[in-house]
Coordinates of C-alpha atoms in Angstrom, one line a residue:
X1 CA 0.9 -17.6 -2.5
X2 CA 3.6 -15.3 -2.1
X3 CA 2.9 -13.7 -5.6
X4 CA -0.6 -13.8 -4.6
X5 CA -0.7 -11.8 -2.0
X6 CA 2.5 -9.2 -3.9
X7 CA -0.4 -9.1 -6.6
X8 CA -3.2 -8.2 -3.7
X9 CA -1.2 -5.8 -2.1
X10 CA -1.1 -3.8 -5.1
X11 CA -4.2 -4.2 -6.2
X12 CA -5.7 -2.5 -2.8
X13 CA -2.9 0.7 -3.4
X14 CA -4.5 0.7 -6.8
X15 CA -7.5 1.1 -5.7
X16 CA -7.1 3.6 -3.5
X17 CA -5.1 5.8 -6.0
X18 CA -8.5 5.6 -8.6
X19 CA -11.1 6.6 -5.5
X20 CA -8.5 9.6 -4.9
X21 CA -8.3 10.3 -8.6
X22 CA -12.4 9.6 -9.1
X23 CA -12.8 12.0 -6.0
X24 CA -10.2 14.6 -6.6
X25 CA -10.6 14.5 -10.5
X26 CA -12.5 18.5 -10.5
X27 CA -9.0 19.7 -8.5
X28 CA -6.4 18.1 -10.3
X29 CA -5.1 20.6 -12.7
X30 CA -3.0 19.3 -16.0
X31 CA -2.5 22.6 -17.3
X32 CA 0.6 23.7 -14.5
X33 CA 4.1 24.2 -15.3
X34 CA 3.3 24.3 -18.8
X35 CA 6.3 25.9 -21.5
X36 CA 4.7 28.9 -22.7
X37 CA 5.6 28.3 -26.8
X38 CA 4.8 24.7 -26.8
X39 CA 1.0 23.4 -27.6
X40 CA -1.5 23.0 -24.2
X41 CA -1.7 19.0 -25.0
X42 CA 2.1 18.9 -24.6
X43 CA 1.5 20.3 -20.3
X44 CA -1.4 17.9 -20.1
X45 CA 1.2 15.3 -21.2
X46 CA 3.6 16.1 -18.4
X47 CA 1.2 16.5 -15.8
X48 CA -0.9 12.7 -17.1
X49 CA 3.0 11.3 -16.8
X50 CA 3.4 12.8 -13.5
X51 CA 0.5 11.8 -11.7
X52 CA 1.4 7.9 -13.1
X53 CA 4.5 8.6 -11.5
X54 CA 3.2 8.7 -8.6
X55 CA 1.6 5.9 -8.6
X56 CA 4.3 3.5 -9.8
X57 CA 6.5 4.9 -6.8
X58 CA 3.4 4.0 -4.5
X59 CA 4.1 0.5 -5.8
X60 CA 7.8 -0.1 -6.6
X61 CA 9.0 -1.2 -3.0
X62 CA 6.2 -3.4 -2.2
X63 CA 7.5 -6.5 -4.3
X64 CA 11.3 -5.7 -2.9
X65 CA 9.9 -5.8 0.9
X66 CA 8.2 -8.9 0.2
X67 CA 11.6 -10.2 -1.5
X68 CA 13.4 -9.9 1.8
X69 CA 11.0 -10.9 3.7
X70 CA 11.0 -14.0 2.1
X71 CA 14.7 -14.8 1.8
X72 CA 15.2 -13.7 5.5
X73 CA 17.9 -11.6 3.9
X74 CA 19.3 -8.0 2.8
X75 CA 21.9 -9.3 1.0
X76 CA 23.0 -8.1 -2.3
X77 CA 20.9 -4.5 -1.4
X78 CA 23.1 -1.5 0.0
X79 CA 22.8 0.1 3.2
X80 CA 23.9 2.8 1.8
X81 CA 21.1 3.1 -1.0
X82 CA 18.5 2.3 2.0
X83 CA 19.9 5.0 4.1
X84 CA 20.0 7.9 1.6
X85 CA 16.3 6.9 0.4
X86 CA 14.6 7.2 3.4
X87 CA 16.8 10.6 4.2
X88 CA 15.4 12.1 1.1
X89 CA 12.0 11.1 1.2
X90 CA 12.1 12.6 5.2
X91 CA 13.7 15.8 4.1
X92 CA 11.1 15.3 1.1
X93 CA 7.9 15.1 3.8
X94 CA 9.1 18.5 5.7
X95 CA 8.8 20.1 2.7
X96 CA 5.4 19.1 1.4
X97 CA 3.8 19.2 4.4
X98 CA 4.3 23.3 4.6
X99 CA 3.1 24.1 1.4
X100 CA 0.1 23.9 -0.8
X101 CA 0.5 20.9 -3.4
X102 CA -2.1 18.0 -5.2
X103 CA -3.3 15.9 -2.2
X104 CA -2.0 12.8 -4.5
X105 CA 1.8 14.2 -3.9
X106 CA 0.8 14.8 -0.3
X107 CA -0.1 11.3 -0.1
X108 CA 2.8 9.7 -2.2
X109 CA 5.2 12.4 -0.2
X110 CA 3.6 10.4 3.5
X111 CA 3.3 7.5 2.0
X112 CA 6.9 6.7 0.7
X113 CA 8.6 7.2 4.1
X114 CA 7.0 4.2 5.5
X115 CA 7.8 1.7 3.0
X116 CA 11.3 3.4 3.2
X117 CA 11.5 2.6 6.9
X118 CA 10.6 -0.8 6.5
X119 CA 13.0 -1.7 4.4
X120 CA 15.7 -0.1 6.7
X121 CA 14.2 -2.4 9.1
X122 CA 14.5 -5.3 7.4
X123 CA 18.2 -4.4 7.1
X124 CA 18.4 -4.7 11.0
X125 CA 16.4 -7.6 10.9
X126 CA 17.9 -9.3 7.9
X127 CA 21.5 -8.0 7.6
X128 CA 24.0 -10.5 6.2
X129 CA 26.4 -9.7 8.5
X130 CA 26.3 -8.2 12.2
X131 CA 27.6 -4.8 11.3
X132 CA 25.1 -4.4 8.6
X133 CA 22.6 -5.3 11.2
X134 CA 23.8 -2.7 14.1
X135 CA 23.9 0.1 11.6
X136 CA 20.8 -0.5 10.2
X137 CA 19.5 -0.3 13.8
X138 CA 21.1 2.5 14.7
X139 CA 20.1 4.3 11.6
X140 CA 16.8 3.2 11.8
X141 CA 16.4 4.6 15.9
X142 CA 18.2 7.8 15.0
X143 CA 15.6 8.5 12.2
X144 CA 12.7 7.5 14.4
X145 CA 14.0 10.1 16.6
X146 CA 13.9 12.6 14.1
X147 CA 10.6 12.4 13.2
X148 CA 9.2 12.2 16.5
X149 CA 11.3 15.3 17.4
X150 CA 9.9 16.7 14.2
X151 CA 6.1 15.6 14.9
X152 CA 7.1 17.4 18.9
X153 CA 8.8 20.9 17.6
X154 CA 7.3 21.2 14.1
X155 CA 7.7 25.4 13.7
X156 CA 11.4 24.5 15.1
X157 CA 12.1 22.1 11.7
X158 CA 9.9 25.0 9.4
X159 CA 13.0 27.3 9.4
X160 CA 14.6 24.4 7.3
X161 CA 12.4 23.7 4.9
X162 CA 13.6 26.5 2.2
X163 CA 16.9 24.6 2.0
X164 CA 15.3 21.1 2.6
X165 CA 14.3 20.4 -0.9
X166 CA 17.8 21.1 -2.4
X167 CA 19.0 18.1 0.1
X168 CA 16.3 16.0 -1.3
X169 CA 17.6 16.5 -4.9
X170 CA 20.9 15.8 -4.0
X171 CA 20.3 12.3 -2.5
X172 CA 17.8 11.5 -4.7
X173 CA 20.0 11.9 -7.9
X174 CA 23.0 9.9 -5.9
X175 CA 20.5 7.5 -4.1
X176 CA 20.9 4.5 -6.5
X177 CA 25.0 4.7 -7.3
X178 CA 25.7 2.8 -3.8
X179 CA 23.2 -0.2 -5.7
X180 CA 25.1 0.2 -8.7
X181 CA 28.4 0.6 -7.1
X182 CA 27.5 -3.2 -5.3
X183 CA 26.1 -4.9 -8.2
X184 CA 29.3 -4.3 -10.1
X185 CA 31.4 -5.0 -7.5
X186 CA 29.5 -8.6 -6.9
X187 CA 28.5 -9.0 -10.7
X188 CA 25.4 -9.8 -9.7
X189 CA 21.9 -8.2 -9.4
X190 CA 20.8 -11.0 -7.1
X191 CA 19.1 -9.8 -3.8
X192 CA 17.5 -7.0 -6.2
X193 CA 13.7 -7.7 -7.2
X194 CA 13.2 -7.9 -10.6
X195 CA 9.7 -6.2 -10.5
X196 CA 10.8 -3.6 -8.0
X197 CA 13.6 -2.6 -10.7
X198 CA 11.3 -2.6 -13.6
X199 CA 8.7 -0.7 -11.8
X200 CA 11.3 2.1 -11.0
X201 CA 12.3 1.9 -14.6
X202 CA 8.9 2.9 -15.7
X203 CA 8.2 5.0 -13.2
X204 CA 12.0 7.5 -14.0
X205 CA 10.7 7.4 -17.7
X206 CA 7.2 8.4 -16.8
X207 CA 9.8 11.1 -14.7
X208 CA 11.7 12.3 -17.3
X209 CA 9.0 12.4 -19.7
X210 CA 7.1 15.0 -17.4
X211 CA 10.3 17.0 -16.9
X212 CA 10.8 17.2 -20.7
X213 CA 6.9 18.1 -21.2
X214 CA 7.2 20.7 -18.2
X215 CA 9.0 23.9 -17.2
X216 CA 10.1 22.8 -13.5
X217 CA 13.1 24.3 -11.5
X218 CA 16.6 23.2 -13.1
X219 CA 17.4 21.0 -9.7
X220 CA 14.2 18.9 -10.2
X221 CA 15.6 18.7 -13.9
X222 CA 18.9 18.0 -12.6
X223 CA 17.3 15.4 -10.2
X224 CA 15.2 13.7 -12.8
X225 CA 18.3 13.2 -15.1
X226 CA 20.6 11.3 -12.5
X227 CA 17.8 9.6 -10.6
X228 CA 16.3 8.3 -14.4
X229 CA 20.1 7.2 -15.7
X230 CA 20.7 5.4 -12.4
X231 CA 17.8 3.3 -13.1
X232 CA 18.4 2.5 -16.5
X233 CA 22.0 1.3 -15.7
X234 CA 20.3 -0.7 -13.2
X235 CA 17.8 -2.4 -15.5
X236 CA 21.4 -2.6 -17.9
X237 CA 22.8 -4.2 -15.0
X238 CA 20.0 -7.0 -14.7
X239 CA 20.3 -7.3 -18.7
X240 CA 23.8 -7.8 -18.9
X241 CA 24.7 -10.0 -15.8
X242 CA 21.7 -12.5 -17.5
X243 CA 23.8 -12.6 -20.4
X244 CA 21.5 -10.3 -22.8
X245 CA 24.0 -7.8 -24.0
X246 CA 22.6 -6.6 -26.4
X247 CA 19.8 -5.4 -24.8
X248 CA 21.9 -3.9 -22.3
X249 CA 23.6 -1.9 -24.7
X250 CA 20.3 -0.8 -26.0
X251 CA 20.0 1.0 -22.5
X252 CA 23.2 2.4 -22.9
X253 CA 22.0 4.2 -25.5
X254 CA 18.8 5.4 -24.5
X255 CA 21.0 6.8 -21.9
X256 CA 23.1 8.7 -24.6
X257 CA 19.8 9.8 -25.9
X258 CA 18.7 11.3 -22.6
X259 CA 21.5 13.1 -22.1
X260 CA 21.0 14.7 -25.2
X261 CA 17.4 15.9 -24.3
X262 CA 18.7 17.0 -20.9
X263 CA 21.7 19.1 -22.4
X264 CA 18.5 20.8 -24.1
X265 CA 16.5 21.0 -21.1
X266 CA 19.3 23.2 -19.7
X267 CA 18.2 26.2 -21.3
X268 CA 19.9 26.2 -24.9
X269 CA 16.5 25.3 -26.4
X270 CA 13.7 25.2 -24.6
X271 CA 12.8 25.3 -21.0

Protein backbone atom coordinates (compact mmCIF):
# COMPACT_ATOMS: atom_id res chain seq x y z
CA UNK A 1 0.00 0.00 0.00
CA UNK A 2 2.43 2.38 1.02
CA UNK A 3 4.47 1.90 -2.31
CA UNK A 4 1.23 2.12 -3.94
CA UNK A 5 0.22 5.15 -3.16
CA UNK A 6 4.47 6.68 -3.26
CA UNK A 7 3.90 5.27 -7.03
CA UNK A 8 0.38 7.31 -7.31
CA UNK A 9 1.64 10.28 -6.02
CA UNK A 10 4.05 10.53 -8.65
CA UNK A 11 2.19 9.46 -11.21
CA UNK A 12 -0.39 12.50 -10.74
CA UNK A 13 2.95 15.14 -10.56
CA UNK A 14 3.78 13.41 -13.82
CA UNK A 15 0.96 14.11 -15.23
CA UNK A 16 0.73 17.38 -14.58
CA UNK A 17 4.37 18.20 -15.74
CA UNK A 18 3.28 16.50 -19.56
CA UNK A 19 -0.22 18.78 -19.68
CA UNK A 20 2.27 21.80 -18.88
CA UNK A 21 4.79 20.58 -21.34
CA UNK A 22 1.83 19.55 -24.07
CA UNK A 23 0.37 23.09 -23.27
CA UNK A 24 3.44 25.20 -23.11
CA UNK A 25 5.42 23.14 -25.77
CA UNK A 26 5.14 26.52 -28.64
CA UNK A 27 6.92 28.72 -25.52
CA UNK A 28 9.50 26.63 -24.40
CA UNK A 29 12.70 27.66 -26.05
CA UNK A 30 15.81 25.03 -26.23
CA UNK A 31 17.87 27.21 -28.06
CA UNK A 32 18.86 29.72 -24.73
CA UNK A 33 22.17 29.96 -23.09
CA UNK A 34 23.61 28.23 -25.94
CA UNK A 35 27.99 28.51 -26.29
CA UNK A 36 28.35 30.41 -29.36
CA UNK A 37 31.26 27.84 -31.12
CA UNK A 38 29.57 24.76 -30.14
CA UNK A 39 26.88 22.98 -32.63
CA UNK A 40 22.87 24.17 -31.93
CA UNK A 41 22.01 20.34 -30.91
CA UNK A 42 24.57 20.61 -28.14
CA UNK A 43 22.01 23.95 -26.42
CA UNK A 44 18.98 21.82 -27.19
CA UNK A 45 20.84 19.15 -25.14
CA UNK A 46 21.22 21.45 -22.13
CA UNK A 47 17.98 22.94 -22.22
CA UNK A 48 16.09 18.89 -22.89
CA UNK A 49 18.41 17.99 -19.53
CA UNK A 50 17.28 20.95 -17.77
CA UNK A 51 13.71 20.79 -18.14
CA UNK A 52 14.06 16.83 -16.90
CA UNK A 53 15.61 18.37 -14.06
CA UNK A 54 12.96 19.84 -13.07
CA UNK A 55 10.90 17.32 -13.03
CA UNK A 56 13.03 14.78 -11.03
CA UNK A 57 13.25 17.64 -8.29
CA UNK A 58 9.38 17.82 -8.44
CA UNK A 59 9.66 14.22 -7.44
CA UNK A 60 12.72 13.49 -5.26
CA UNK A 61 11.19 14.37 -1.75
CA UNK A 62 7.93 12.76 -2.13
CA UNK A 63 9.25 9.09 -1.46
CA UNK A 64 11.49 10.66 1.68
CA UNK A 65 8.15 12.41 3.20
CA UNK A 66 6.41 9.26 2.91
CA UNK A 67 9.65 7.50 4.60
CA UNK A 68 9.11 9.48 7.78
CA UNK A 69 5.90 9.47 7.82
CA UNK A 70 5.96 5.96 8.05
CA UNK A 71 8.68 5.35 10.63
CA UNK A 72 7.19 8.18 12.84
CA UNK A 73 10.69 9.33 12.74
CA UNK A 74 13.51 11.94 11.48
CA UNK A 75 16.11 10.07 12.58
CA UNK A 76 19.22 9.56 10.70
CA UNK A 77 18.17 13.02 8.45
CA UNK A 78 19.88 16.41 9.56
CA UNK A 79 18.22 19.36 10.72
CA UNK A 80 20.70 21.11 9.49
CA UNK A 81 20.34 19.77 5.75
CA UNK A 82 16.37 20.47 6.19
CA UNK A 83 16.93 23.94 7.38
CA UNK A 84 19.37 25.21 4.66
CA UNK A 85 17.01 23.52 1.90
CA UNK A 86 14.06 25.16 2.61
CA UNK A 87 16.26 28.61 3.17
CA UNK A 88 17.40 28.32 -0.33
CA UNK A 89 14.51 27.26 -2.08
CA UNK A 90 12.71 30.54 -0.09
CA UNK A 91 15.45 32.93 -1.06
CA UNK A 92 15.11 30.81 -4.49
CA UNK A 93 11.07 31.85 -4.82
CA UNK A 94 11.83 35.77 -4.21
CA UNK A 95 13.85 35.69 -6.89
CA UNK A 96 11.76 33.95 -9.62
CA UNK A 97 8.77 35.48 -8.75
CA UNK A 98 10.25 39.13 -10.00
CA UNK A 99 11.48 38.11 -13.12
CA UNK A 100 10.46 36.74 -16.47
CA UNK A 101 11.42 32.89 -16.55
CA UNK A 102 9.65 29.35 -18.25
CA UNK A 103 6.45 28.93 -16.30
CA UNK A 104 7.90 25.17 -15.63
CA UNK A 105 10.81 26.87 -13.30
CA UNK A 106 8.10 29.12 -11.92
CA UNK A 107 6.20 26.13 -10.93
CA UNK A 108 9.18 23.89 -9.79
CA UNK A 109 10.60 27.32 -8.00
CA UNK A 110 6.65 27.36 -5.90
CA UNK A 111 6.48 24.03 -5.84
CA UNK A 112 9.68 22.96 -4.00
CA UNK A 113 9.10 25.15 -0.92
CA UNK A 114 6.19 23.18 0.12
CA UNK A 115 7.57 19.87 0.11
CA UNK A 116 10.56 21.64 1.86
CA UNK A 117 8.35 22.79 4.65
CA UNK A 118 6.91 19.58 5.16
CA UNK A 119 9.70 17.84 5.79
CA UNK A 120 10.78 20.54 8.43
CA UNK A 121 7.54 19.65 9.82
CA UNK A 122 7.97 16.29 10.12
CA UNK A 123 11.17 17.23 12.04
CA UNK A 124 8.91 18.80 14.73
CA UNK A 125 6.63 16.23 14.57
CA UNK A 126 9.05 13.31 14.36
CA UNK A 127 12.26 14.51 15.96
CA UNK A 128 14.30 11.77 17.73
CA UNK A 129 14.93 13.78 20.44
CA UNK A 130 13.14 16.86 22.15
CA UNK A 131 15.63 19.46 20.99
CA UNK A 132 15.45 18.32 17.50
CA UNK A 133 11.81 18.61 17.87
CA UNK A 134 11.73 22.44 19.44
CA UNK A 135 14.07 23.62 16.78
CA UNK A 136 12.49 22.22 14.10
CA UNK A 137 9.41 24.11 15.51
CA UNK A 138 10.87 27.04 15.93
CA UNK A 139 12.53 27.06 12.58
CA UNK A 140 9.59 26.01 11.01
CA UNK A 141 7.28 29.19 12.78
CA UNK A 142 10.09 31.60 12.08
CA UNK A 143 9.94 30.69 8.27
CA UNK A 144 6.19 30.85 8.19
CA UNK A 145 6.63 34.19 9.35
CA UNK A 146 8.71 35.14 6.72
CA UNK A 147 6.76 34.29 4.08
CA UNK A 148 3.67 35.69 5.31
CA UNK A 149 5.63 39.00 6.04
CA UNK A 150 6.89 38.52 2.47
CA UNK A 151 3.27 37.71 0.88
CA UNK A 152 2.19 41.32 3.34
CA UNK A 153 5.23 43.75 2.23
CA UNK A 154 6.30 42.18 -1.16
CA UNK A 155 8.09 45.67 -2.85
CA UNK A 156 9.76 45.78 0.81
CA UNK A 157 11.54 42.07 0.15
CA UNK A 158 12.13 43.27 -3.90
CA UNK A 159 15.13 45.48 -2.84
CA UNK A 160 16.78 41.97 -1.95
CA UNK A 161 16.28 40.05 -4.67
CA UNK A 162 19.60 41.20 -6.70
CA UNK A 163 21.68 39.64 -3.88
CA UNK A 164 19.07 36.84 -3.12
CA UNK A 165 20.22 34.40 -5.67
CA UNK A 166 23.90 34.45 -4.67
CA UNK A 167 22.48 33.19 -1.13
CA UNK A 168 20.63 30.50 -2.89
CA UNK A 169 23.92 29.24 -4.49
CA UNK A 170 25.66 29.31 -1.45
CA UNK A 171 23.35 26.98 0.50
CA UNK A 172 22.47 25.07 -2.19
CA UNK A 173 26.12 23.94 -2.95
CA UNK A 174 26.60 23.32 1.08
CA UNK A 175 23.02 22.07 1.59
CA UNK A 176 23.83 18.22 1.51
CA UNK A 177 27.43 18.26 3.61
CA UNK A 178 25.39 18.37 7.10
CA UNK A 179 23.73 14.67 5.48
CA UNK A 180 27.07 13.63 4.62
CA UNK A 181 28.66 14.99 7.68
CA UNK A 182 25.89 12.51 9.77
CA UNK A 183 26.02 9.52 7.67
CA UNK A 184 29.76 9.26 8.36
CA UNK A 185 29.62 10.11 11.64
CA UNK A 186 26.68 7.18 12.25
CA UNK A 187 28.08 4.90 9.36
CA UNK A 188 24.92 4.54 8.28
CA UNK A 189 22.59 5.89 5.47
CA UNK A 190 19.57 4.52 7.39
CA UNK A 191 16.68 7.14 7.87
CA UNK A 192 17.81 8.26 4.18
CA UNK A 193 15.28 6.94 1.35
CA UNK A 194 16.88 5.00 -1.06
CA UNK A 195 14.64 6.39 -4.00
CA UNK A 196 14.78 9.95 -2.79
CA UNK A 197 18.74 9.61 -3.04
CA UNK A 198 18.71 8.08 -6.42
CA UNK A 199 16.27 10.39 -7.76
CA UNK A 200 18.57 13.35 -6.68
CA UNK A 201 21.41 11.47 -8.18
CA UNK A 202 19.73 11.61 -11.54
CA UNK A 203 18.41 14.63 -11.22
CA UNK A 204 22.42 16.63 -10.32
CA UNK A 205 23.63 14.59 -13.49
CA UNK A 206 20.76 15.73 -15.63
CA UNK A 207 22.30 19.25 -13.64
CA UNK A 208 25.62 19.12 -14.55
CA UNK A 209 24.98 17.85 -17.93
CA UNK A 210 22.96 21.13 -18.69
CA UNK A 211 25.68 23.30 -17.09
CA UNK A 212 28.30 21.58 -19.25
CA UNK A 213 25.95 21.94 -22.48
CA UNK A 214 25.18 25.65 -21.53
CA UNK A 215 26.85 29.04 -21.03
CA UNK A 216 25.16 29.96 -17.47
CA UNK A 217 26.71 32.42 -14.79
CA UNK A 218 29.89 30.88 -13.08
CA UNK A 219 27.88 30.69 -9.53
CA UNK A 220 25.16 28.48 -11.04
CA UNK A 221 28.38 26.56 -12.40
CA UNK A 222 29.88 26.77 -9.11
CA UNK A 223 26.48 25.62 -7.61
CA UNK A 224 25.93 22.80 -9.95
CA UNK A 225 29.48 21.39 -9.23
CA UNK A 226 29.21 21.15 -5.26
CA UNK A 227 25.42 20.44 -5.21
CA UNK A 228 26.13 17.37 -8.04
CA UNK A 229 29.50 15.90 -5.92
CA UNK A 230 27.43 16.03 -2.71
CA UNK A 231 25.04 13.76 -4.20
CA UNK A 232 27.31 11.41 -5.66
CA UNK A 233 29.19 10.97 -2.28
CA UNK A 234 25.80 10.36 -1.03
CA UNK A 235 24.84 7.62 -3.38
CA UNK A 236 28.88 6.45 -2.56
CA UNK A 237 27.73 6.60 0.92
CA UNK A 238 24.63 4.17 0.38
CA UNK A 239 27.13 1.89 -1.83
CA UNK A 240 29.80 1.57 0.60
CA UNK A 241 27.95 1.26 4.01
CA UNK A 242 25.98 -1.90 2.07
CA UNK A 243 29.30 -3.32 1.56
CA UNK A 244 29.64 -2.60 -2.37
CA UNK A 245 32.97 -0.90 -2.52
CA UNK A 246 33.63 -1.20 -5.51
CA UNK A 247 30.99 0.49 -6.79
CA UNK A 248 31.43 3.17 -4.40
CA UNK A 249 34.80 3.84 -5.64
CA UNK A 250 33.38 3.89 -9.11
CA UNK A 251 31.61 7.21 -7.82
CA UNK A 252 34.63 8.43 -6.58
CA UNK A 253 35.84 8.60 -9.68
CA UNK A 254 33.17 9.93 -11.68
CA UNK A 255 33.66 12.63 -9.13
CA UNK A 256 37.45 13.00 -10.25
CA UNK A 257 36.05 13.15 -13.65
CA UNK A 258 33.67 15.97 -12.96
CA UNK A 259 36.05 17.97 -11.46
CA UNK A 260 37.99 17.80 -14.46
CA UNK A 261 35.05 19.06 -16.67
CA UNK A 262 34.35 21.76 -14.13
CA UNK A 263 38.08 23.02 -13.98
CA UNK A 264 37.14 23.49 -17.86
CA UNK A 265 34.00 25.03 -17.37
CA UNK A 266 35.90 27.75 -15.46
CA UNK A 267 36.92 29.47 -18.47
CA UNK A 268 40.32 27.84 -19.68
CA UNK A 269 38.37 26.11 -22.51
CA UNK A 270 35.12 26.77 -23.17
CA UNK A 271 32.41 28.58 -21.51
Amino acid sequence: MDIFAIRLIILAISIVWIAVIVTLAHEIELEVSCVDHVPIWVCKLGNIAGLFSSYLWSVCLIPQIWVNYSRRSTEGLSLRWASMNVMASLVNLNFVLRISLPLYVTISAVYMPILEMIVLAQFSMFGHTTGVKRTAFVFFVALSAVIVAAAVRWQFWGRFVDDSEWVAVVLWSLESFPQLWLNEYRQSTEGQSSSTVTVAFLGKTADFASMVCLNLPYQFRAMTYFSTCSAYINVGQFLYFRGQSMAAWSIAGAIIAYSVVMFAKLGLYWT
